[in-house]
XYZ file of C-alpha atoms in Angstrom:
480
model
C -1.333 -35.238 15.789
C -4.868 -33.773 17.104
C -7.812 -34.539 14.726
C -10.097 -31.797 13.269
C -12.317 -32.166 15.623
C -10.218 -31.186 18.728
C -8.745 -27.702 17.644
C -10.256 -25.029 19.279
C -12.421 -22.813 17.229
C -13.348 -18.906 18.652
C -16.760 -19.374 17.842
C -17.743 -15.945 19.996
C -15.135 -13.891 18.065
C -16.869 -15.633 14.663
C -20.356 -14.848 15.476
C -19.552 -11.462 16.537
C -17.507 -11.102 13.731
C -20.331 -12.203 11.482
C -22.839 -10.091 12.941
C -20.732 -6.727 13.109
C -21.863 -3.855 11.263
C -19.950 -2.627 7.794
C -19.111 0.612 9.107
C -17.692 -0.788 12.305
C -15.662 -2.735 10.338
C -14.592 0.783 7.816
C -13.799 2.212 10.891
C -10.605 0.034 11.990
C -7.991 2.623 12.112
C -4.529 1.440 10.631
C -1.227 3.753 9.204
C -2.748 3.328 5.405
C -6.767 3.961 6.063
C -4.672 7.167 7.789
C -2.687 7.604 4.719
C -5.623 6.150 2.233
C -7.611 9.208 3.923
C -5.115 11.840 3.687
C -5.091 11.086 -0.019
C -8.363 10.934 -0.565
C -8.713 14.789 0.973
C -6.411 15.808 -1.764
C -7.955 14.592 -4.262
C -10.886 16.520 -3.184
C -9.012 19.567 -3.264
C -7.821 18.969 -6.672
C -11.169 18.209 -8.032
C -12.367 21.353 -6.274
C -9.370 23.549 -7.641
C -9.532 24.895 -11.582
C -5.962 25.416 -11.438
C -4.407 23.384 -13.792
C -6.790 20.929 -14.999
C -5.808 18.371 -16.995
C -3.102 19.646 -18.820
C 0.524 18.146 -19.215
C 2.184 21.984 -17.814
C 5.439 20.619 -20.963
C 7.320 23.747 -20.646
C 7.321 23.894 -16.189
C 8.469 20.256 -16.869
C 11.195 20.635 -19.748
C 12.288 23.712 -16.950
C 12.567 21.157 -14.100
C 14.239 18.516 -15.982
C 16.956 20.764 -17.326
C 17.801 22.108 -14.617
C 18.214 18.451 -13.062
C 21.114 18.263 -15.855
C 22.854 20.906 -14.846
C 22.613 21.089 -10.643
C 21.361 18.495 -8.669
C 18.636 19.847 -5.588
C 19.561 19.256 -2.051
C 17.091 16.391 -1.554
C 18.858 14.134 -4.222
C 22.461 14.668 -3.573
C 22.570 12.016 -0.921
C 21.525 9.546 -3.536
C 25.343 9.601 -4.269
C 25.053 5.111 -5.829
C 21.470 6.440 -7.851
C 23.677 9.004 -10.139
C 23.289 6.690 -12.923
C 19.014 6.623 -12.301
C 18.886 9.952 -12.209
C 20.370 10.800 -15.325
C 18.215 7.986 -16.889
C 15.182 9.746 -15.064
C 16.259 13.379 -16.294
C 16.966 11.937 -19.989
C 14.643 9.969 -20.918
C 11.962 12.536 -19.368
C 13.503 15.345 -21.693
C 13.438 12.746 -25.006
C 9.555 11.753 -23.716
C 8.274 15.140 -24.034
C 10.649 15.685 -27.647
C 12.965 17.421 -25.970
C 16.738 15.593 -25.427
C 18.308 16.163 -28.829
C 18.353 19.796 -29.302
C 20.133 19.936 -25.606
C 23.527 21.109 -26.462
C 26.479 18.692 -26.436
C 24.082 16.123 -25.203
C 25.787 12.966 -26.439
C 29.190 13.516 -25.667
C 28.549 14.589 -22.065
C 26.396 11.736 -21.079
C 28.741 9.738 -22.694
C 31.952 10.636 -20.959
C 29.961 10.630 -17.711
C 29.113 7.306 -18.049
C 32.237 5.888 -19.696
C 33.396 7.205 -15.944
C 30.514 4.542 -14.603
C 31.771 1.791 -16.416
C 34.028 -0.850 -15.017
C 36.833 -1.929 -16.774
C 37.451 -5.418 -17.143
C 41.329 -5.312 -16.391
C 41.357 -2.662 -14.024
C 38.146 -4.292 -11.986
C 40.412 -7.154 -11.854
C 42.432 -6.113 -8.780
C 39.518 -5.164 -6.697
C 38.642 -6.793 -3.582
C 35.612 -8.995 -3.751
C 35.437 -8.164 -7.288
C 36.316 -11.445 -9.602
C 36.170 -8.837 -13.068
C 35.192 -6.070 -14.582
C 32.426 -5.115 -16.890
C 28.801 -3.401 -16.432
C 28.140 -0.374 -14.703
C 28.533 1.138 -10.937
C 25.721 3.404 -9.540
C 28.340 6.654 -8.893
C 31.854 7.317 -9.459
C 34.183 4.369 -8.401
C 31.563 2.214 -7.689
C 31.990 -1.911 -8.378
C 29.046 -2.563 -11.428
C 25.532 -3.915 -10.443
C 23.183 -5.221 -12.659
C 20.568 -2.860 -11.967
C 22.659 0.348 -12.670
C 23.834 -0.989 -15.269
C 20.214 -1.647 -16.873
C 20.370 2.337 -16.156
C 22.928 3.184 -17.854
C 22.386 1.113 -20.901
C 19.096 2.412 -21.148
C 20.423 6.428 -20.934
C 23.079 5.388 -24.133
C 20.060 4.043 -25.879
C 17.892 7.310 -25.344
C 20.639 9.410 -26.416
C 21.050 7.195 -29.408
C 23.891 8.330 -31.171
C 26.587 6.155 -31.985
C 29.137 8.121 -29.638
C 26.554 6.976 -27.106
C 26.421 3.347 -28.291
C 30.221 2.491 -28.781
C 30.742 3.548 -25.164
C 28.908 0.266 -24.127
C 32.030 -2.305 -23.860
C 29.695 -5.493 -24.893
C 32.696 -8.563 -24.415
C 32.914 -7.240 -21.255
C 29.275 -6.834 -20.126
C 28.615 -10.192 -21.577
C 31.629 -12.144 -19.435
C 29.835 -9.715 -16.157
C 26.270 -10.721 -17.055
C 27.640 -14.110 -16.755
C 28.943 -13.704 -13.881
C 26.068 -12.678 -12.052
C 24.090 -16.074 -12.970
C 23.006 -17.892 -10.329
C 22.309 -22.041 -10.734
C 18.188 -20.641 -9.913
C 17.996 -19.036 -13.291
C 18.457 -15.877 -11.936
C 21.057 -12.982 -11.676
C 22.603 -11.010 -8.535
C 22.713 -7.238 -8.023
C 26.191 -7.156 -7.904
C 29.538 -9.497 -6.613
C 28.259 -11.545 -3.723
C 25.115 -9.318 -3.886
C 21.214 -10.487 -3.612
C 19.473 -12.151 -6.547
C 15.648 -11.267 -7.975
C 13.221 -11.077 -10.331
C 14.163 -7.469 -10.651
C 18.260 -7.727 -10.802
C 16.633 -10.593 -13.598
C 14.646 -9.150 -15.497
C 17.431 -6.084 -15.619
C 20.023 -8.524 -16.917
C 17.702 -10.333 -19.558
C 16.731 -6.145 -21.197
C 20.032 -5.288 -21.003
C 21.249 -8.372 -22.851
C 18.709 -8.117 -25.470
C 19.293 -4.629 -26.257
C 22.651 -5.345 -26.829
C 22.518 -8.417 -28.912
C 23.955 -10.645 -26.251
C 21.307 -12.882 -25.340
C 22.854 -16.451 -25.765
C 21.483 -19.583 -24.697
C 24.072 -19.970 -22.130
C 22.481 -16.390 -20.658
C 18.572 -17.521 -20.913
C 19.266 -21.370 -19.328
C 17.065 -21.548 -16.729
C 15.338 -17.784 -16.403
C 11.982 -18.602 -17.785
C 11.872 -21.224 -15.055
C 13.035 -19.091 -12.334
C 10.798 -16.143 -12.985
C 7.814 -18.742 -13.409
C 8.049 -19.809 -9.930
C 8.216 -16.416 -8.739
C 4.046 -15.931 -9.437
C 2.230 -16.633 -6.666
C -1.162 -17.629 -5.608
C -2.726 -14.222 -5.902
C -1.607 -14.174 -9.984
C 0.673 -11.624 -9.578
C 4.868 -12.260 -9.074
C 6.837 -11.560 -6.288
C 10.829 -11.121 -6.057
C 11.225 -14.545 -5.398
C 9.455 -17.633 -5.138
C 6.964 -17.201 -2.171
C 7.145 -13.635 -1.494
C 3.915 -11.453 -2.049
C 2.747 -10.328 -5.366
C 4.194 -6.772 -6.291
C 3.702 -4.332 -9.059
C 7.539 -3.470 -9.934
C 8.365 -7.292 -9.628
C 5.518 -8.030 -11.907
C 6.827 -6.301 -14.262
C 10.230 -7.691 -14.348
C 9.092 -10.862 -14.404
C 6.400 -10.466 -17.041
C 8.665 -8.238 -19.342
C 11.660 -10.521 -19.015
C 9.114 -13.296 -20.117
C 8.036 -11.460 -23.147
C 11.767 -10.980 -24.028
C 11.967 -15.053 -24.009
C 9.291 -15.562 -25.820
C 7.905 -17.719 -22.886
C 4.304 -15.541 -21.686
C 2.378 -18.695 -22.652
C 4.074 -20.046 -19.679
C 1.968 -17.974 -17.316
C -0.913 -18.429 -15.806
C -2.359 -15.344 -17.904
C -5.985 -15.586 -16.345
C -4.904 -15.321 -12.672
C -2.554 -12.820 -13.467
C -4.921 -10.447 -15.558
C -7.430 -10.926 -12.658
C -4.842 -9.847 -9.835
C -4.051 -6.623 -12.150
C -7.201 -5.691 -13.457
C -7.886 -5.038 -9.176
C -5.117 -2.862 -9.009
C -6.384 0.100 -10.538
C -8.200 2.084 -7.627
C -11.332 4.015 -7.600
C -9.003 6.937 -7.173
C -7.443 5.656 -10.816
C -3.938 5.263 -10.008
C -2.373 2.078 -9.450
C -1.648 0.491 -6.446
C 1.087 -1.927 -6.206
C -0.001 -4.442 -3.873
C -3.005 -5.789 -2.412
C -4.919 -2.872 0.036
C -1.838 -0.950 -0.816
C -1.885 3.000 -1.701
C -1.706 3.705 -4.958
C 1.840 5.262 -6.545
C 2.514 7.222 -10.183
C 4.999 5.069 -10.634
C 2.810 2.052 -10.922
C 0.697 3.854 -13.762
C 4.283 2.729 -15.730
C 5.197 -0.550 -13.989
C 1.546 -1.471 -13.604
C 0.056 0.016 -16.994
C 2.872 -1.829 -18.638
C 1.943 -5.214 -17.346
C -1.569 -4.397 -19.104
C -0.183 -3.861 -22.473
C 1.396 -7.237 -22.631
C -1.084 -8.980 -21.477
C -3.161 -7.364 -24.159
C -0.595 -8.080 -26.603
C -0.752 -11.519 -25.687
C -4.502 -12.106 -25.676
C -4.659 -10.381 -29.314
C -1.990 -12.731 -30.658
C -4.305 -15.615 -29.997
C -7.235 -13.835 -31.321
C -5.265 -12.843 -34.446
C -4.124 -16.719 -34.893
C -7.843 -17.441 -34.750
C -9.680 -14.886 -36.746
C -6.814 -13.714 -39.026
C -4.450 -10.982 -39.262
C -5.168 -7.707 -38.922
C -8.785 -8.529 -38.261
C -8.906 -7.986 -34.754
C -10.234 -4.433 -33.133
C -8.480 -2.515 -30.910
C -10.885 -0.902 -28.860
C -8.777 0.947 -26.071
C -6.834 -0.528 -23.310
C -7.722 -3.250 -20.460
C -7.341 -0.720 -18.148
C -9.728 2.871 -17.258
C -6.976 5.115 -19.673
C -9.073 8.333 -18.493
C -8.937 7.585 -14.667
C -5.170 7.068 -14.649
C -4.704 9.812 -16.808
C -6.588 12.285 -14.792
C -4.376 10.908 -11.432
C -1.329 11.439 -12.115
C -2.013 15.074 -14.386
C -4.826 16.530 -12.368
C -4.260 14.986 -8.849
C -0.159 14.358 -8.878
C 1.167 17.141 -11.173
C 2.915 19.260 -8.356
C 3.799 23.024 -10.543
C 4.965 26.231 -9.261
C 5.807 29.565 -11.266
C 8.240 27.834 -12.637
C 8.492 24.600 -12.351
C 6.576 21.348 -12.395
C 6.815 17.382 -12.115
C 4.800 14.773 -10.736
C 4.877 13.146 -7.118
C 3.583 10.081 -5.678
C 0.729 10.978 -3.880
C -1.002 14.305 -4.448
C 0.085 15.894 -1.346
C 3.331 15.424 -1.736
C 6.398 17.027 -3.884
C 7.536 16.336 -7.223
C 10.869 14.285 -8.151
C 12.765 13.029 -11.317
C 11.938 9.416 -10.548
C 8.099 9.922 -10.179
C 8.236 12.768 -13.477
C 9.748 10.249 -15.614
C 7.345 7.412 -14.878
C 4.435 9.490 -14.694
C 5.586 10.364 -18.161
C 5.677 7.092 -19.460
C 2.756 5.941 -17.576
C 0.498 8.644 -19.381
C 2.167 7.817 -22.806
C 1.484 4.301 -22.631
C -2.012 4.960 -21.815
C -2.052 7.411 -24.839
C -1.987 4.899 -27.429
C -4.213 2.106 -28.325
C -2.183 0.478 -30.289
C 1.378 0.256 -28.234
C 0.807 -3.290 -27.955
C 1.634 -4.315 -31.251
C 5.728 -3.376 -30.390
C 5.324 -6.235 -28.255
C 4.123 -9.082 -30.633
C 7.280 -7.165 -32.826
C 9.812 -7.650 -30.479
C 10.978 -11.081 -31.329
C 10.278 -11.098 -34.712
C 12.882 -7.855 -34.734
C 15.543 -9.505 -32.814
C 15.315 -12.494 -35.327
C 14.816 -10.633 -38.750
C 15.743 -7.041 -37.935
C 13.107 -5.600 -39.703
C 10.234 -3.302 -37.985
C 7.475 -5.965 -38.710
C 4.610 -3.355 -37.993
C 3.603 0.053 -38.696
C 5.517 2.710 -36.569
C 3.030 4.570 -33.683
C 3.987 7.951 -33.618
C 1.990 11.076 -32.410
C 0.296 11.685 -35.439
C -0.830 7.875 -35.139
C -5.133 8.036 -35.249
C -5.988 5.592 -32.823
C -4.754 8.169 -29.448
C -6.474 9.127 -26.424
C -5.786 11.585 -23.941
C -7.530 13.745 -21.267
C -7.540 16.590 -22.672
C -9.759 15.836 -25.668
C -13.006 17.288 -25.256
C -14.815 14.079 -26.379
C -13.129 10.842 -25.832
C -11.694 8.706 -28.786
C -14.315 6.528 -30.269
C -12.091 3.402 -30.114
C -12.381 3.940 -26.406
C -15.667 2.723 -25.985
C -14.450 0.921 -22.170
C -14.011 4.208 -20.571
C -16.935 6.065 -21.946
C -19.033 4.694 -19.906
C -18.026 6.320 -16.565
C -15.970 8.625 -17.846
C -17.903 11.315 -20.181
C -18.154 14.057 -17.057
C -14.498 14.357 -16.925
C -14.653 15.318 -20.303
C -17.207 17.432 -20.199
C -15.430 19.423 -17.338
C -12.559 19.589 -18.998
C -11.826 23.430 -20.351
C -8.746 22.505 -21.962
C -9.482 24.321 -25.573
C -6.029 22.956 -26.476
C -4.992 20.489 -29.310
C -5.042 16.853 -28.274
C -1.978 16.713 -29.902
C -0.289 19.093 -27.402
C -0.671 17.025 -25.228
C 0.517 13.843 -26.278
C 3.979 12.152 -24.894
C 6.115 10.573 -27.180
C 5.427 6.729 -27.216
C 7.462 4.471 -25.144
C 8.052 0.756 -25.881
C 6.407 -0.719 -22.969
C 9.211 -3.295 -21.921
C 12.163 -0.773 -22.069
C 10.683 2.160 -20.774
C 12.961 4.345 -24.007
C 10.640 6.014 -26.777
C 10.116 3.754 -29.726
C 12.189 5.819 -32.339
C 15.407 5.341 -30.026
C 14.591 1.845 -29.039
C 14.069 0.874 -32.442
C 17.619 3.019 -33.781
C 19.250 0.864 -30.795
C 17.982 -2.860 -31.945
C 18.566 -1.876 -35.965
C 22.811 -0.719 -34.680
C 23.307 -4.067 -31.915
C 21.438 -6.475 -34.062
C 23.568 -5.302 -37.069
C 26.697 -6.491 -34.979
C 27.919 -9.884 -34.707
C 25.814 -11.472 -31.945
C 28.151 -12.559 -28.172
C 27.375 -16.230 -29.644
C 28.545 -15.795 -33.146
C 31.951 -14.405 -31.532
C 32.588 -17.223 -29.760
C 32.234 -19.579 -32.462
C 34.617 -17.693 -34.428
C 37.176 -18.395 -32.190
C-alpha cells in the first residue's frame, strides 16, 4: 500500500483555492443558491408588503380546512394511499386553532371512515403477501403500514371521544406491531416493506398511546435508533445516512418515549440543531439545505426536548421548581415571523401556509406550520415531556396543565415581547415595533400541542387517562 508521502496532492488547485476571493467563492452557482435566492426575493417582498403582517388570518384558515373535510382540491386527489394524512392534517389543524368539536357529526364520521382503513385481523389473513391483519392502510383496501397507521391513531386521539377510541382494535395492532419488528430494533413500513427510524419511531408513539408498549416491543429500539446519529449530531434514517430534520425527530421522540435521551450524545446533537435555524428564521432540515415550515414542527420539536432534558438535570441539581424558564433554545420571534408573515399564502377567502414563500398553501404544510408556531408559543411546553413517563407509570398529570390563558406565552403579535424571552430581545425588538397588530395576544395564540405527538395537550392527555385505564397488551397475556 503507497505511504503518505507518495499520494499526489493538487497543490495548484490548494493555493488557488486558498487565495480566492469570498465573493468568487458566493458566486458558485448551484440549483439551491438558485432556489436559496428565489426565496430570499420573497421574503423581500413580504417585508416590503403591509398586507397581512403578522397575524394568524384563523377564520381564512378554519375556511380552508373545512372545506378540506368536505371536497378534496384537484392537486391532492392523486394522493389516493395519503387519505389517512390528510384527514390527520385537516383534523388536527381544525382542533389546533379550537375548532374540531363543534364540527357537526365529527366523531362518528371520522370514525366510520377509518374503521374502513383498518385491517382486520381475520379477513387480512387471506391476502397475498400479507401474514395478518391489524393496523391501518393509507386509502380504502389498502394492506396496513406502520406509518398510516401512526396517522390514523393520531386522528382517533384528536377527535377524542370514546366512539373514536373503541374503533382502535388494540389485540390486533399489538400482534401487527409485532410483526413489523425487525432483529435491528427497528420496525418496517409495511409486509416485506423498508425499515427506519421513521416507520420506528411511528410504531414506538403509536404503542405508547395505546398502552401497548411491552418489553417484547421496546427490545432492542433504543439501540437501533442510537446508531442511527451520526457524526454531524444529528440522526439519519439509518445507521450511516446523513443527518435529517424529520428523522431527528423520530429518533429523538421515540427516545424520550423510552426513557433512554441520556443515551445521546446531547451536546453534538444540540450543536447540529441550534445551526439549523436560518438567518431567514425557518428551519432547514439538513446541512446547506433550504429551509421548510414543516421543520419549524419537526425541528422546533427536537428543541423542546432537548430543553426538557437539560432542565431535568438542572432541576436534580438546584431543586425543584427552582429553575427559570427564560424562553426557548431557539429565536421563537424569527420562526414565528417565517412561517406567518413570509409563508402564510391567503386569498379572499382562504388561507394556509406553504413551504417556501413563493409557493401555495397545502393541508400538510397548514397543519405543521400550526404546530410549529404553537410550540414556539409557550415557554413552558417542555415540562409535558419530563411528564410523559411519569403519566404512563402513575396516570396522573404530574404538572400543571399549559393552556392559553397560561402567563409564560409569546407570540408575534404582541407589541412588546414577553419578558421571560430575554434570548430573542436582543435582535428582535424592530419586529415588534413594526408590528401594527392592535389585536389581543391572545387571539392569536394556537392551542398547545404535546411536542412528541403532534395532538393538542387536552386530547393527548384524555387519550393516555382512557388507554392507560385499560389493562396493558402485557397484563393480557399473563392472564392467559
Amino acid at each position: 500500500m503507497s505511504s503518505i508521502e507518495e499520494i499526489d496532492t493538487d497543490e495548484t488547485f490548494t493555493s488557488d483555492y486558498k487565495s480566492a476571493r469570498k465573493d468568487e467563492i458566493d458566486d458558485i452557482i448551484t440549483a439551491t443558491t438558485i432556489a436559496q435566492k428565489k426565496m430570499e426575493n420573497s421574503i423581500f417582498e413580504k417585508l416590503s408588503s403591509t398586507d397581512n403582517g403578522n397575524i394568524i388570518e384563523k377564520k381564512k384558515i378554519l375556511n380552508f380546512l373545512m372545506n378540506g373535510i368536505e371536497r378534496i382540491p384537484m392537486s391532492h386527489q392523486g394522493l389516493d394511499s395519503s387519505k389517512v394524512w390528510i384527514s390527520f392534517w385537516i383534523l388536527n389543524g381544525l382542533d389546533m386553532l379550537d375548532s374540531l368539536d363543534s364540527y357537526p357529526n365529527i366523531s362518528s364520521r371520522t370514525s366510520k371512515y377509518l374503521s374502513i382503513l383498518q385491517n382486520d385481523d381475520n379477513i387480512n389473513s387471506n391476502r397475498e403477501n400479507n401474514q395478518g391483519g391489524g393496523g391501518f392502510g393509507g386509502g380504502n383496501s389498502h394492506t396496513s403500514h406502520v406509518v398510516s397507521t401512526f396517522a390514523a391513531v393520531s386522528a382517533l386521539y384528536v377527535i377524542g371521544t370514546e366512539e373514536s377510541y373503541k374503533t382502535i382494535d388494540r389485540e390486533a395492532m399489538y400482534k401487527f406491531l409485532m410483526r413489523m419488528k425487525t432483529k435491528e430494533g427497528a420496525f418496517t413500513s409495511e409486509d416485506g416493506g423498508e425499515y427506519d427510524s421513521r416507520t420506528t419511531y411511528c410504531a414506538i408513539a403509536v404503542a405508547s398511546m395505546l398502552n401497548i408498549l411491552t418489553p417484547e416491543l421496546e427490545r432492542g429500539v433504543a439501540d437501533f435508533l442510537l446508531s442511527c446519529q451520526t457524526y454531524e449530531g444529528g440522526f439519519g434514517a439509518y445507521p450511516f445516512n446523513e443527518a435529517h430534520g424529520g428523522y431527528t425527530f423520530c429518533s429523538v421522540a421515540a427516545l424520550s418515549i423510552l426513557n433512554s435521551l441520556h443515551k445521546i450524545d446531547m451536546n453534538s446533537l444540540h450543536r447540529w440543531i441550534t445551526f439549523r435555524q436560518s438567518n431567514d428564521g425557518g428551519f432547514e432540515g439538513r446541512t446547506n439545505k433550504l429551509v421548510d415550515t414543516c421543520y419549524s414542527y419537526w425541528q422546533g420539536a427536537v428543541y423542546i426536548i432537548i430543553q426538557s432534558y437539560f432542565n431535568y438535570f438542572k432541576n436534580q441539581e438546584q431543586g425543584e421548581g427552582k429553575v427559570e424558564q427564560e424562553g426557548l433554545l431557539f429565536n421563537q420571534n424569527k420562526l414565528q415571523e417565517y412561517v406567518i408573515r413570509f409563508c402564510q399564502q391567503s386569498d379572499k377567502k382562504y388561507s394556509g401556509f406553504s413551504d417556501h414563500p413563493h409557493r401555495g398553501k397545502d393541508y400538510y404544510h397548514t397543519c405543521y406550520g400550526l404546530s410549529g408556531i404553537s410550540l414556539s408559543q409557550y415557554n413552558e411546553i417542555g415540562k409535558v415531556i419530563q411528564s410523559l413517563n411519569t403519566f404512563t407509570n402513575t396516570f396522573e398529570q404530574p404538572s400543571p396543565p399549559i393552556t392559553k390563558k397560561s402567563a409564560n406565552t409569546f407570540t408575534i403579535s404582541k407589541n412588546n415581547n414577553n419578558n421571560n424571552n430575554n434570548n430573542n430581545n436582543n435582535n428582535n425588538n424592530n419586529n415588534n415595533n413594526n408590528n401594527k397588530n392592535n389585536s389581543n395576544g391572545e387571539e392569536q395564540l394556537v392551542e398547545p400541542i404535546h411536542p412528541i405527538y403532534n395532538i393538542k395537550l387536552s386530547k393527548c392527555e384524555k387519550g393516555l387517562k382512557y388507554f392507560y385505564s385499560l389493562n396493558s397488551m402485557h397484563s393480557n397475556n399473563e392472564n392467559k
